Short mmCIF file of C-alpha atoms and ligand atoms in Angstrom, two decimals:
data_model
loop_
_atom_site.label_atom_id
_atom_site.label_comp_id
_atom_site.label_asym_id
_atom_site.label_seq_id
_atom_site.Cartn_x
_atom_site.Cartn_y
_atom_site.Cartn_z
CA UNK A 16 -96.90 171.81 100.17
CA UNK A 17 -94.87 172.19 97.27
CA UNK A 18 -91.44 170.55 97.98
CA UNK A 19 -87.59 170.91 95.89
CA UNK A 20 -87.40 168.62 93.45
CA UNK A 21 -85.40 165.33 94.67
CA UNK A 22 -81.49 165.78 94.55
CA UNK A 23 -81.57 169.47 94.92
CA UNK A 24 -80.33 171.51 97.64
CA UNK A 25 -81.27 174.81 99.00
CA UNK A 26 -78.64 177.17 100.52
CA UNK A 27 -79.80 178.58 103.65
CA UNK A 28 -78.00 182.09 104.95
CA UNK A 29 -76.99 179.50 107.58
CA UNK A 30 -74.53 177.94 105.23
CA UNK A 31 -73.99 180.35 102.26
CA UNK A 32 -71.47 182.80 104.56
CA UNK A 33 -69.40 179.52 104.11
CA UNK A 34 -70.14 178.99 100.79
CA UNK A 35 -69.13 182.63 99.90
CA UNK A 36 -66.21 182.09 102.29
CA UNK A 37 -64.47 179.13 100.55
CA UNK A 38 -65.42 180.52 97.17
CA UNK A 39 -63.30 183.98 97.81
CA UNK A 40 -60.22 181.39 98.81
CA UNK A 41 -60.60 179.54 95.99
CA UNK A 42 -61.41 182.10 93.23
CA UNK A 43 -57.97 183.61 94.70
CA UNK A 44 -55.77 180.67 93.94
CA UNK A 45 -57.62 180.40 90.34
CA UNK A 46 -56.64 183.95 90.29
CA UNK A 47 -52.91 183.72 91.12
CA UNK A 48 -52.67 181.59 88.37
CA UNK A 49 -53.58 184.33 86.12
CA UNK A 50 -57.22 181.95 85.18
CA UNK A 51 -60.14 184.07 84.26
CA UNK A 52 -63.81 183.76 84.84
CA UNK A 53 -65.70 182.44 82.10
CA UNK A 54 -70.05 181.79 82.46
CA UNK A 55 -71.65 179.95 79.85
CA UNK A 56 -75.64 179.45 79.44
CA UNK A 57 -76.65 176.64 81.88
CA UNK A 58 -78.01 175.18 78.41
CA UNK A 59 -76.92 174.00 75.43
CA UNK A 60 -77.97 172.41 72.10
CA UNK A 61 -77.64 168.67 73.58
CA UNK A 62 -75.49 167.58 70.48
CA UNK A 63 -72.81 169.76 72.08
CA UNK A 64 -72.39 167.02 75.07
CA UNK A 65 -73.30 164.20 72.60
CA UNK A 66 -69.91 164.65 70.46
CA UNK A 67 -68.33 166.10 73.39
CA UNK A 68 -68.68 164.00 76.66
CA UNK A 69 -69.75 160.80 74.29
CA UNK A 70 -72.31 158.78 73.22
CA UNK A 71 -71.21 156.00 75.43
CA UNK A 72 -71.07 157.74 78.89
CA UNK A 73 -73.35 157.64 81.43
CA UNK A 74 -73.69 161.53 81.34
CA UNK A 75 -75.31 161.06 78.45
CA UNK A 76 -76.62 157.80 77.87
CA UNK A 77 -78.30 158.05 81.21
CA UNK A 78 -78.02 161.12 83.45
CA UNK A 79 -78.88 164.47 81.10
CA UNK A 80 -81.60 167.02 81.28
CA UNK A 81 -82.89 166.83 77.70
CA UNK A 82 -86.11 168.43 76.57
CA UNK A 83 -87.29 170.07 73.12
CA UNK A 84 -88.12 173.48 73.69
CA UNK A 85 -91.12 175.28 71.71
CA UNK A 86 -89.21 175.84 68.79
CA UNK A 87 -88.41 171.67 68.34
CA UNK A 88 -84.76 171.96 69.03
CA UNK A 89 -83.67 169.54 71.47
CA UNK A 90 -81.73 171.26 74.94
CA UNK A 91 -79.81 169.76 77.45
CA UNK A 92 -79.28 171.43 80.60
CA UNK A 93 -75.44 171.28 81.13
CA UNK A 94 -74.04 168.13 82.84
CA UNK A 95 -70.47 169.34 83.01
CA UNK A 96 -68.86 172.57 82.42
CA UNK A 97 -65.74 171.76 79.69
CA UNK A 98 -67.76 171.25 77.16
CA UNK A 99 -69.68 174.83 76.94
CA UNK A 100 -66.38 176.35 78.22
CA UNK A 101 -64.68 174.86 74.95
CA UNK A 102 -67.86 175.71 72.61
CA UNK A 103 -67.46 179.91 73.82
CA UNK A 104 -63.88 179.81 72.94
CA UNK A 105 -63.97 178.47 69.66
CA UNK A 106 -67.41 180.90 68.84
CA UNK A 107 -66.08 183.68 70.52
CA UNK A 108 -62.92 183.61 68.17
CA UNK A 109 -60.51 183.46 71.63
CA UNK A 110 -58.35 180.87 70.42
CA UNK A 111 -56.63 183.64 68.15
CA UNK A 112 -55.85 185.53 71.84
CA UNK A 113 -52.19 184.82 72.81
CA UNK A 114 -51.80 180.76 74.04
CA UNK A 115 -52.46 179.39 76.69
CA UNK A 116 -56.29 180.40 77.36
CA UNK A 117 -57.44 180.11 80.66
CA UNK A 118 -60.36 180.08 82.22
CA UNK A 119 -61.93 179.00 85.24
CA UNK A 120 -66.01 179.16 85.98
CA UNK A 121 -67.96 178.58 89.23
CA UNK A 122 -71.57 177.11 87.76
CA UNK A 123 -74.88 174.83 88.48
CA UNK A 124 -74.66 171.66 86.92
CA UNK A 125 -77.47 168.67 86.12
CA UNK A 126 -77.17 164.83 86.29
CA UNK A 127 -80.29 162.87 86.71
CA UNK A 128 -78.23 160.26 88.73
CA UNK A 129 -79.21 157.54 91.52
CA UNK A 130 -79.32 160.49 94.40
CA UNK A 131 -76.92 159.22 97.24
CA UNK A 132 -74.47 161.37 99.85
CA UNK A 133 -72.15 163.22 97.68
CA UNK A 134 -74.17 162.65 94.27
CA UNK A 135 -77.00 165.25 93.59
CA UNK A 136 -78.82 166.41 90.30
CA UNK A 137 -78.39 169.94 90.44
CA UNK A 138 -74.67 170.62 91.95
CA UNK A 139 -72.14 173.06 91.33
CA UNK A 140 -68.95 172.72 90.28
CA UNK A 141 -65.78 175.19 90.59
CA UNK A 142 -63.51 174.41 87.47
CA UNK A 143 -60.76 175.12 85.61
CA UNK A 144 -59.52 175.28 81.35
CA UNK A 145 -56.18 175.76 80.52
CA UNK A 146 -56.53 175.58 76.46
CA UNK A 147 -53.31 175.33 73.83
CA UNK A 148 -50.78 174.15 75.77
CA UNK A 149 -49.71 170.16 75.03
CA UNK A 150 -46.63 170.20 77.24
CA UNK A 151 -47.12 168.13 80.73
CA UNK A 152 -46.03 171.39 82.43
CA UNK A 153 -49.62 172.35 81.79
CA UNK A 154 -50.53 169.44 83.59
CA UNK A 155 -48.48 170.04 86.11
CA UNK A 156 -49.32 174.04 86.48
CA UNK A 157 -53.18 172.40 86.76
CA UNK A 158 -52.44 169.59 89.54
CA UNK A 159 -50.51 172.32 91.24
CA UNK A 160 -52.96 174.40 91.48
CA UNK A 161 -56.16 172.32 91.89
CA UNK A 162 -53.29 171.05 94.97
CA UNK A 163 -53.45 174.52 96.45
CA UNK A 164 -57.28 174.91 96.64
CA UNK A 165 -57.34 172.46 99.10
CA UNK A 166 -54.33 174.07 101.25
CA UNK A 167 -55.71 177.61 101.14
CA UNK A 168 -59.04 175.98 102.44
CA UNK A 169 -57.32 174.14 105.25
CA UNK A 170 -58.24 170.36 103.90
CA UNK A 171 -56.41 167.84 104.70
CA UNK A 172 -56.58 163.85 104.10
CA UNK A 173 -57.07 164.17 100.45
CA UNK A 174 -55.00 161.53 97.96
CA UNK A 175 -54.24 162.52 94.49
CA UNK A 176 -54.34 159.42 92.25
CA UNK A 177 -52.93 159.64 88.86
CA UNK A 178 -52.93 157.72 85.60
CA UNK A 179 -52.51 158.15 81.75
CA UNK A 180 -55.20 156.68 79.45
CA UNK A 181 -52.89 157.58 76.51
CA UNK A 182 -53.44 159.07 73.08
CA UNK A 183 -56.40 157.66 70.41
CA UNK A 184 -53.21 155.90 68.68
CA UNK A 185 -52.05 154.03 71.56
CA UNK A 186 -55.33 153.49 73.02
CA UNK A 187 -56.62 151.71 69.31
CA UNK A 188 -53.85 149.07 69.73
CA UNK A 189 -54.56 149.04 73.97
CA UNK A 190 -58.30 148.80 72.92
CA UNK A 191 -57.82 145.60 70.55
CA UNK A 192 -55.74 143.59 73.67
CA UNK A 193 -58.44 144.58 76.39
CA UNK A 194 -61.10 143.29 73.78
CA UNK A 195 -59.18 140.07 73.53
CA UNK A 196 -59.52 139.98 77.23
CA UNK A 197 -63.02 140.92 78.10
CA UNK A 198 -64.11 139.03 74.91
CA UNK A 199 -63.75 135.83 77.00
CA UNK A 200 -66.73 136.38 79.41
CA UNK A 201 -68.54 138.56 77.23
CA UNK A 202 -71.70 136.60 77.43
CA UNK A 203 -71.34 137.29 80.78
CA UNK A 204 -70.65 140.83 81.69
CA UNK A 205 -74.03 143.27 82.08
CA UNK A 206 -75.52 144.19 79.24
CA UNK A 207 -73.99 148.39 79.62
CA UNK A 208 -70.84 146.48 79.20
CA UNK A 209 -71.68 144.71 76.22
CA UNK A 210 -73.15 147.41 75.05
CA UNK A 211 -69.58 149.59 75.04
CA UNK A 212 -67.73 146.67 73.88
CA UNK A 213 -67.06 147.44 70.33
CA UNK A 214 -67.12 151.67 70.53
CA UNK A 215 -65.25 152.20 74.27
CA UNK A 216 -64.13 148.89 76.23
CA UNK A 217 -62.01 151.03 78.62
CA UNK A 218 -65.19 152.25 79.93
CA UNK A 219 -65.99 148.57 81.16
CA UNK A 220 -63.29 148.82 83.19
CA UNK A 221 -65.00 151.35 85.26
CA UNK A 222 -68.26 148.99 85.70
CA UNK A 223 -69.72 148.65 89.41
CA UNK A 224 -71.23 145.65 89.10
CA UNK A 225 -70.26 143.02 91.07
CA UNK A 226 -70.01 140.21 88.37
CA UNK A 227 -68.11 142.80 85.78
CA UNK A 228 -65.56 143.46 88.27
CA UNK A 229 -64.36 139.88 89.04
CA UNK A 230 -64.21 139.06 85.45
CA UNK A 231 -62.16 142.95 85.37
CA UNK A 232 -59.45 141.50 87.72
CA UNK A 233 -56.05 141.18 85.98
CA UNK A 234 -56.94 143.38 82.70
CA UNK A 235 -54.21 144.13 80.66
CA UNK A 236 -53.58 147.91 82.15
CA UNK A 237 -53.53 150.86 79.65
CA UNK A 238 -50.31 152.37 81.08
CA UNK A 239 -48.45 149.02 79.74
CA UNK A 240 -49.28 149.72 76.34
CA UNK A 241 -48.54 153.70 76.21
CA UNK A 242 -46.88 154.74 72.87
CA UNK A 243 -43.52 156.65 73.46
CA UNK A 244 -44.92 160.29 73.44
CA UNK A 245 -48.01 159.45 75.88
CA UNK A 246 -45.16 157.28 78.17
CA UNK A 247 -42.43 159.96 78.10
CA UNK A 248 -45.36 162.71 78.83
CA UNK A 249 -46.41 160.82 81.92
CA UNK A 250 -43.04 160.04 83.25
CA UNK A 251 -42.18 164.02 83.04
CA UNK A 252 -45.90 164.62 84.43
CA UNK A 253 -44.65 162.20 87.55
CA UNK A 254 -40.83 163.84 87.72
CA UNK A 255 -42.26 167.16 87.92
CA UNK A 256 -44.56 166.58 90.34
CA UNK A 257 -42.12 164.66 92.80
CA UNK A 258 -40.04 167.72 92.46
CA UNK A 259 -42.68 170.17 93.51
CA UNK A 260 -43.38 167.14 96.63
CA UNK A 261 -46.59 166.53 95.77
CA UNK A 262 -47.38 163.05 96.96
CA UNK A 263 -49.95 161.17 94.33
CA UNK A 264 -49.85 157.65 93.74
CA UNK A 265 -50.65 155.88 90.36
CA UNK A 266 -54.24 154.10 89.80
CA UNK A 267 -54.31 152.63 86.78
CA UNK A 268 -58.10 152.29 87.26
CA UNK A 269 -58.74 155.82 86.80
CA UNK A 270 -60.42 156.14 83.44
CA UNK A 271 -62.82 159.17 84.17
CA UNK A 272 -66.67 158.95 83.11
CA UNK A 273 -66.07 161.13 80.02
CA UNK A 274 -65.06 160.50 76.86
CA UNK A 275 -62.86 163.90 75.78
CA UNK A 276 -59.86 162.74 78.04
CA UNK A 277 -56.23 161.50 76.60
CA UNK A 278 -53.07 160.95 78.42
CA UNK A 279 -52.98 162.87 82.15
CA UNK A 280 -55.98 161.95 83.99
CA UNK A 281 -55.98 162.46 87.71
CA UNK A 282 -59.02 162.60 91.04
CA UNK A 283 -58.39 164.17 93.91
CA UNK A 284 -59.92 161.98 96.65
CA UNK A 285 -61.70 162.56 100.22
CA UNK A 286 -59.69 159.56 102.20
CA UNK A 287 -62.42 159.29 104.71
CA UNK A 288 -65.55 158.80 102.92
CA UNK A 289 -63.38 157.61 99.14
CA UNK A 290 -65.23 159.94 97.24
CA UNK A 291 -63.68 162.08 94.16
CA UNK A 292 -63.81 165.72 95.35
CA UNK A 293 -61.99 167.07 92.47
CA UNK A 294 -61.50 165.35 89.21
CA UNK A 295 -59.46 166.42 85.70
CA UNK A 296 -57.52 165.40 82.90
CA UNK A 297 -55.60 166.66 79.43
CA UNK A 298 -58.36 166.89 76.61
CA UNK A 299 -56.38 167.22 73.65
CA UNK A 300 -58.87 166.43 70.90
CA UNK A 301 -62.11 168.07 72.12
CA UNK A 302 -61.23 171.79 70.50
CA UNK A 303 -60.94 169.69 66.91
CA UNK A 304 -64.06 167.72 67.61
CA UNK A 305 -65.97 170.71 67.94
CA UNK A 306 -64.29 172.04 64.58
CA UNK A 307 -61.30 174.00 66.00
CA UNK A 308 -57.77 173.70 64.77
CA UNK A 309 -55.74 171.11 66.92
CA UNK A 310 -55.57 172.45 70.50
CA UNK A 311 -54.62 170.46 73.57
CA UNK A 312 -56.07 171.72 76.61
CA UNK A 313 -56.38 170.21 80.20
CA UNK A 314 -58.21 170.86 83.36
CA UNK A 315 -60.16 169.89 85.91
CA UNK A 316 -63.40 170.72 88.02
CA UNK A 317 -64.16 169.93 91.96
CA UNK A 318 -68.01 169.58 92.79
CA UNK A 319 -68.54 172.34 95.64
CA UNK A 320 -71.20 170.15 97.59
CA UNK A 321 -68.56 167.64 98.23
CA UNK A 322 -65.52 170.51 99.02
CA UNK A 323 -67.65 172.00 100.98
CA UNK A 324 -68.56 168.65 103.25
CA UNK A 325 -64.81 168.94 103.97
CA UNK A 326 -64.35 172.74 103.80
CA UNK A 327 -66.79 172.68 107.23
CA UNK A 328 -65.34 169.53 108.84
CA UNK A 329 -62.10 170.70 108.92
CA UNK A 330 -62.94 174.85 109.68
CA UNK A 331 -65.14 175.13 112.80
CA UNK A 332 -64.67 179.02 113.13
CA UNK A 333 -65.73 180.35 109.32
CA UNK A 334 -66.15 184.06 109.86
CA UNK A 335 -70.02 184.99 109.85
CA UNK A 336 -71.05 188.21 108.87
CA UNK A 337 -72.73 189.71 111.80
CA UNK A 338 -73.99 193.64 112.30
CA UNK A 339 -71.28 195.90 113.26
CA UNK A 340 -74.18 198.06 115.19
CA UNK A 341 -78.00 198.07 115.77
CA UNK A 342 -79.50 201.56 115.77
CA UNK A 343 -82.63 202.15 118.51
CA UNK A 344 -84.74 204.58 117.58
CA UNK A 345 -88.50 205.96 118.22
CA UNK A 346 -90.37 208.79 117.24
CA UNK A 347 -90.68 210.55 113.87
CA UNK A 348 -87.05 213.00 114.05
CA UNK A 349 -85.44 209.86 115.98
CA UNK A 350 -86.02 207.37 112.89
CA UNK A 351 -84.84 209.89 110.55
CA UNK A 352 -81.46 210.59 112.87
CA UNK A 353 -81.15 206.70 112.62
CA UNK A 354 -81.71 206.29 109.03
CA UNK A 355 -79.14 209.36 108.25
CA UNK A 356 -76.56 207.88 110.18
CA UNK A 357 -76.74 203.79 109.15
CA UNK A 358 -76.43 204.96 105.68
CA UNK A 359 -73.62 206.51 106.20
CA UNK A 360 -72.47 203.61 107.81
CA UNK A 361 -73.26 200.96 105.06
CA UNK A 362 -71.94 203.51 102.38
CA UNK A 363 -68.54 202.72 104.75
CA UNK A 364 -69.04 199.53 104.52
CA UNK A 365 -70.41 198.48 108.22
CA UNK A 366 -73.32 196.28 108.53
CA UNK A 367 -75.77 198.73 110.26
CA UNK A 368 -79.41 197.12 111.12
CA UNK A 369 -81.84 199.70 112.86
CA UNK A 370 -85.77 199.49 113.57
CA UNK A 371 -88.17 198.96 110.71
CA UNK A 372 -91.17 197.87 112.59
CA UNK A 373 -91.70 201.15 114.70
CA UNK A 374 -91.71 198.48 117.48
CA UNK A 375 -90.89 198.98 120.95
CA UNK A 376 -87.83 199.51 122.80
CA UNK A 377 -88.22 196.50 124.19
CA UNK A 378 -88.78 194.49 121.36
CA UNK A 379 -86.25 195.84 119.01
CA UNK A 380 -83.35 195.05 122.56
CA UNK A 381 -84.35 191.59 121.99
CA UNK A 382 -84.47 191.54 118.54
CA UNK A 383 -80.69 193.36 118.44
CA UNK A 384 -79.50 190.85 121.01
CA UNK A 385 -81.15 187.82 118.55
CA UNK A 386 -78.94 188.91 115.75
CA UNK A 387 -76.01 189.09 118.04
CA UNK A 388 -75.43 192.75 116.87
CA UNK A 389 -71.71 193.40 118.45
CA UNK A 390 -72.75 197.32 119.42
CA UNK A 391 -75.96 199.19 120.05
CA UNK A 392 -77.00 202.89 120.26
CA UNK A 393 -80.05 204.09 121.52
CA UNK A 394 -81.47 207.50 119.86
CA UNK A 395 -84.59 208.40 122.01
CA UNK A 396 -86.23 212.53 122.64
CA UNK A 397 -82.77 212.87 125.09
CA UNK A 398 -80.23 212.10 122.89
CA UNK A 399 -81.65 213.87 119.56
CA UNK A 400 -82.11 217.11 121.90
CA UNK A 401 -78.80 216.84 123.21
CA UNK A 402 -77.08 215.57 120.04
CA UNK A 403 -75.05 212.80 122.59
CA UNK A 404 -76.14 209.51 123.26
CA UNK A 405 -74.03 206.03 124.39
CA UNK A 406 -73.11 203.27 122.67
CA UNK A 407 -72.68 199.77 124.01
CA UNK A 408 -70.37 196.76 123.29
CA UNK A 409 -72.45 193.67 123.35
CA UNK A 410 -70.30 191.44 124.30
CA UNK A 411 -68.29 193.48 127.09
CA UNK A 412 -71.38 194.96 128.06
CA UNK A 413 -68.84 198.07 127.82
CA UNK A 414 -70.70 201.83 127.65
CA UNK A 415 -69.58 204.69 126.07
CA UNK A 416 -70.91 208.21 125.58
CA UNK A 417 -70.41 209.61 122.24
CA UNK A 418 -71.38 212.09 120.07
CA UNK A 419 -74.45 211.88 117.54
CA UNK A 420 -72.79 211.85 115.11
CA UNK A 421 -71.00 209.39 112.53
CA UNK A 422 -67.32 210.51 112.65
CA UNK A 423 -67.31 210.17 116.25
CA UNK A 424 -69.70 206.32 115.89
CA UNK A 425 -66.54 205.15 113.66
CA UNK A 426 -64.16 206.04 116.10
CA UNK A 427 -66.44 203.25 118.66
CA UNK A 428 -67.16 200.14 115.96
P1 LIG B 523 -66.12 165.11 86.74
O1 LIG B 523 -65.45 164.52 87.57
O2 LIG B 523 -67.29 164.60 86.09
O3 LIG B 523 -65.67 165.90 85.54
O4 LIG B 523 -66.73 166.13 87.97
C1 LIG B 523 -65.93 166.48 88.68
C2 LIG B 523 -66.57 166.62 90.12
O5 LIG B 523 -67.94 167.45 89.97
C3 LIG B 523 -66.20 165.32 90.58
O6 LIG B 523 -65.14 164.65 91.44
C4 LIG B 523 -67.51 165.72 91.77
O7 LIG B 523 -66.72 166.59 92.93
C5 LIG B 523 -68.09 166.47 91.15
N1 LIG B 523 -69.43 165.91 90.50
C6 LIG B 523 -69.75 165.04 89.88
N2 LIG B 523 -70.82 164.81 89.51
C7 LIG B 523 -71.86 165.43 90.92
C8 LIG B 523 -73.27 164.99 91.64
N3 LIG B 523 -73.72 164.22 90.90
N4 LIG B 523 -73.27 165.59 92.62
C9 LIG B 523 -72.36 165.86 93.56
N5 LIG B 523 -70.96 166.52 92.74
C10 LIG B 523 -70.72 166.12 91.55
C11 LIG B 523 -65.63 167.11 84.82
O8 LIG B 523 -66.81 166.92 85.04
C12 LIG B 523 -65.18 167.36 83.87
N6 LIG B 523 -65.93 168.60 83.61
C13 LIG B 523 -64.09 167.63 84.57
C14 LIG B 523 -63.02 168.60 84.12
C15 LIG B 523 -62.68 169.65 83.96
N7 LIG B 523 -62.34 168.43 82.89
C16 LIG B 523 -61.16 168.47 81.96
N8 LIG B 523 -61.49 169.78 83.05
#
């Protein structure tokens, strides 16, 4: 039998209703902040991610699903949402809309990763991008919104870690200092770190190799080298988060895996597993990088599979949609009546099932039981003739006499 590719998941009905439930709650939070949904293509020209996410990142160097299409163009399945959304913002003239432009998305992403718990090759992100404001208030707004996603899903045991990675100006000064520190042991770092030394030494701090981690102990921290503007911005973010009673830690090791970040970066981490469930930050240079005017922006994305793990752990009674009614019927005229009634009820938003097998009453009854139908009505010869039937509540066993018309059935659902 052909199996699904490694790192992908089938979302079966026994889980999809939980996703729908959570997605609806998250969507409400995003819309309460007046973010509007955007959907962008699954694939983009490869250059978009090379320029946006950055040539020296793991995502671009190792993880992209890239191929030439039949016209010989290099195409990449989106590994993240921000680059595509910013492209769409520019391409569709959204820069002339009232600023800021606030967009959210729920989209599948593709990264060729080592598959492990919480790390898939096809995964989903719900993300938000606030484009246009450079104020610390925008950082605070998206962090509050992210925090409210966890509140709305009743997910505890999440910690917020924040950091500032400065702007290109203070970062280039810091990079010099960092290179001096790393340079002393560069020959003994792993090959990936060596290749990043010239272009992106900050990424070396994020290396997971044991020996590199050891050399990194005591490295100078970006946060100690911020320029006045970045320092003030970060102080204001912290002040306002405190004001809003949001608990956070400063984690100077957060550098994030994508190159477009500037100033504030943040991650919401599952305290039990240590997995980052939501990550984001400011990216003041990306719109310009893609050919637009200088336009500061800030956003985040949450990994829906990781979010759902937590949602299911802390919410045991997620509303499952089960049929309100099963109509048993047999015979041509009885089936006509069953179709008429079930169509009327479905129009009124009730979940109704009926026989579509021409099965015996006994097997219809068995099926109704298996699907946990809340109520049952039998339409047989007598019921049809008299225009009367019984409706049975399957959880209490109670039976009631009804007129075999929609109005009377509705009173009993
Ligand atoms: P990211 O940190 O690469 O950021 O991904 C955001 C979240 O997606 C992660 O925190 C994680 O929960 C989830 N995620 C990432 N990779 C995987 C994977 N292989 N399997 C399962 N889940 C995964 C971004 O993508 C940025 N675009 C976020 C952003 C938006 N920054 C500003 N705006």
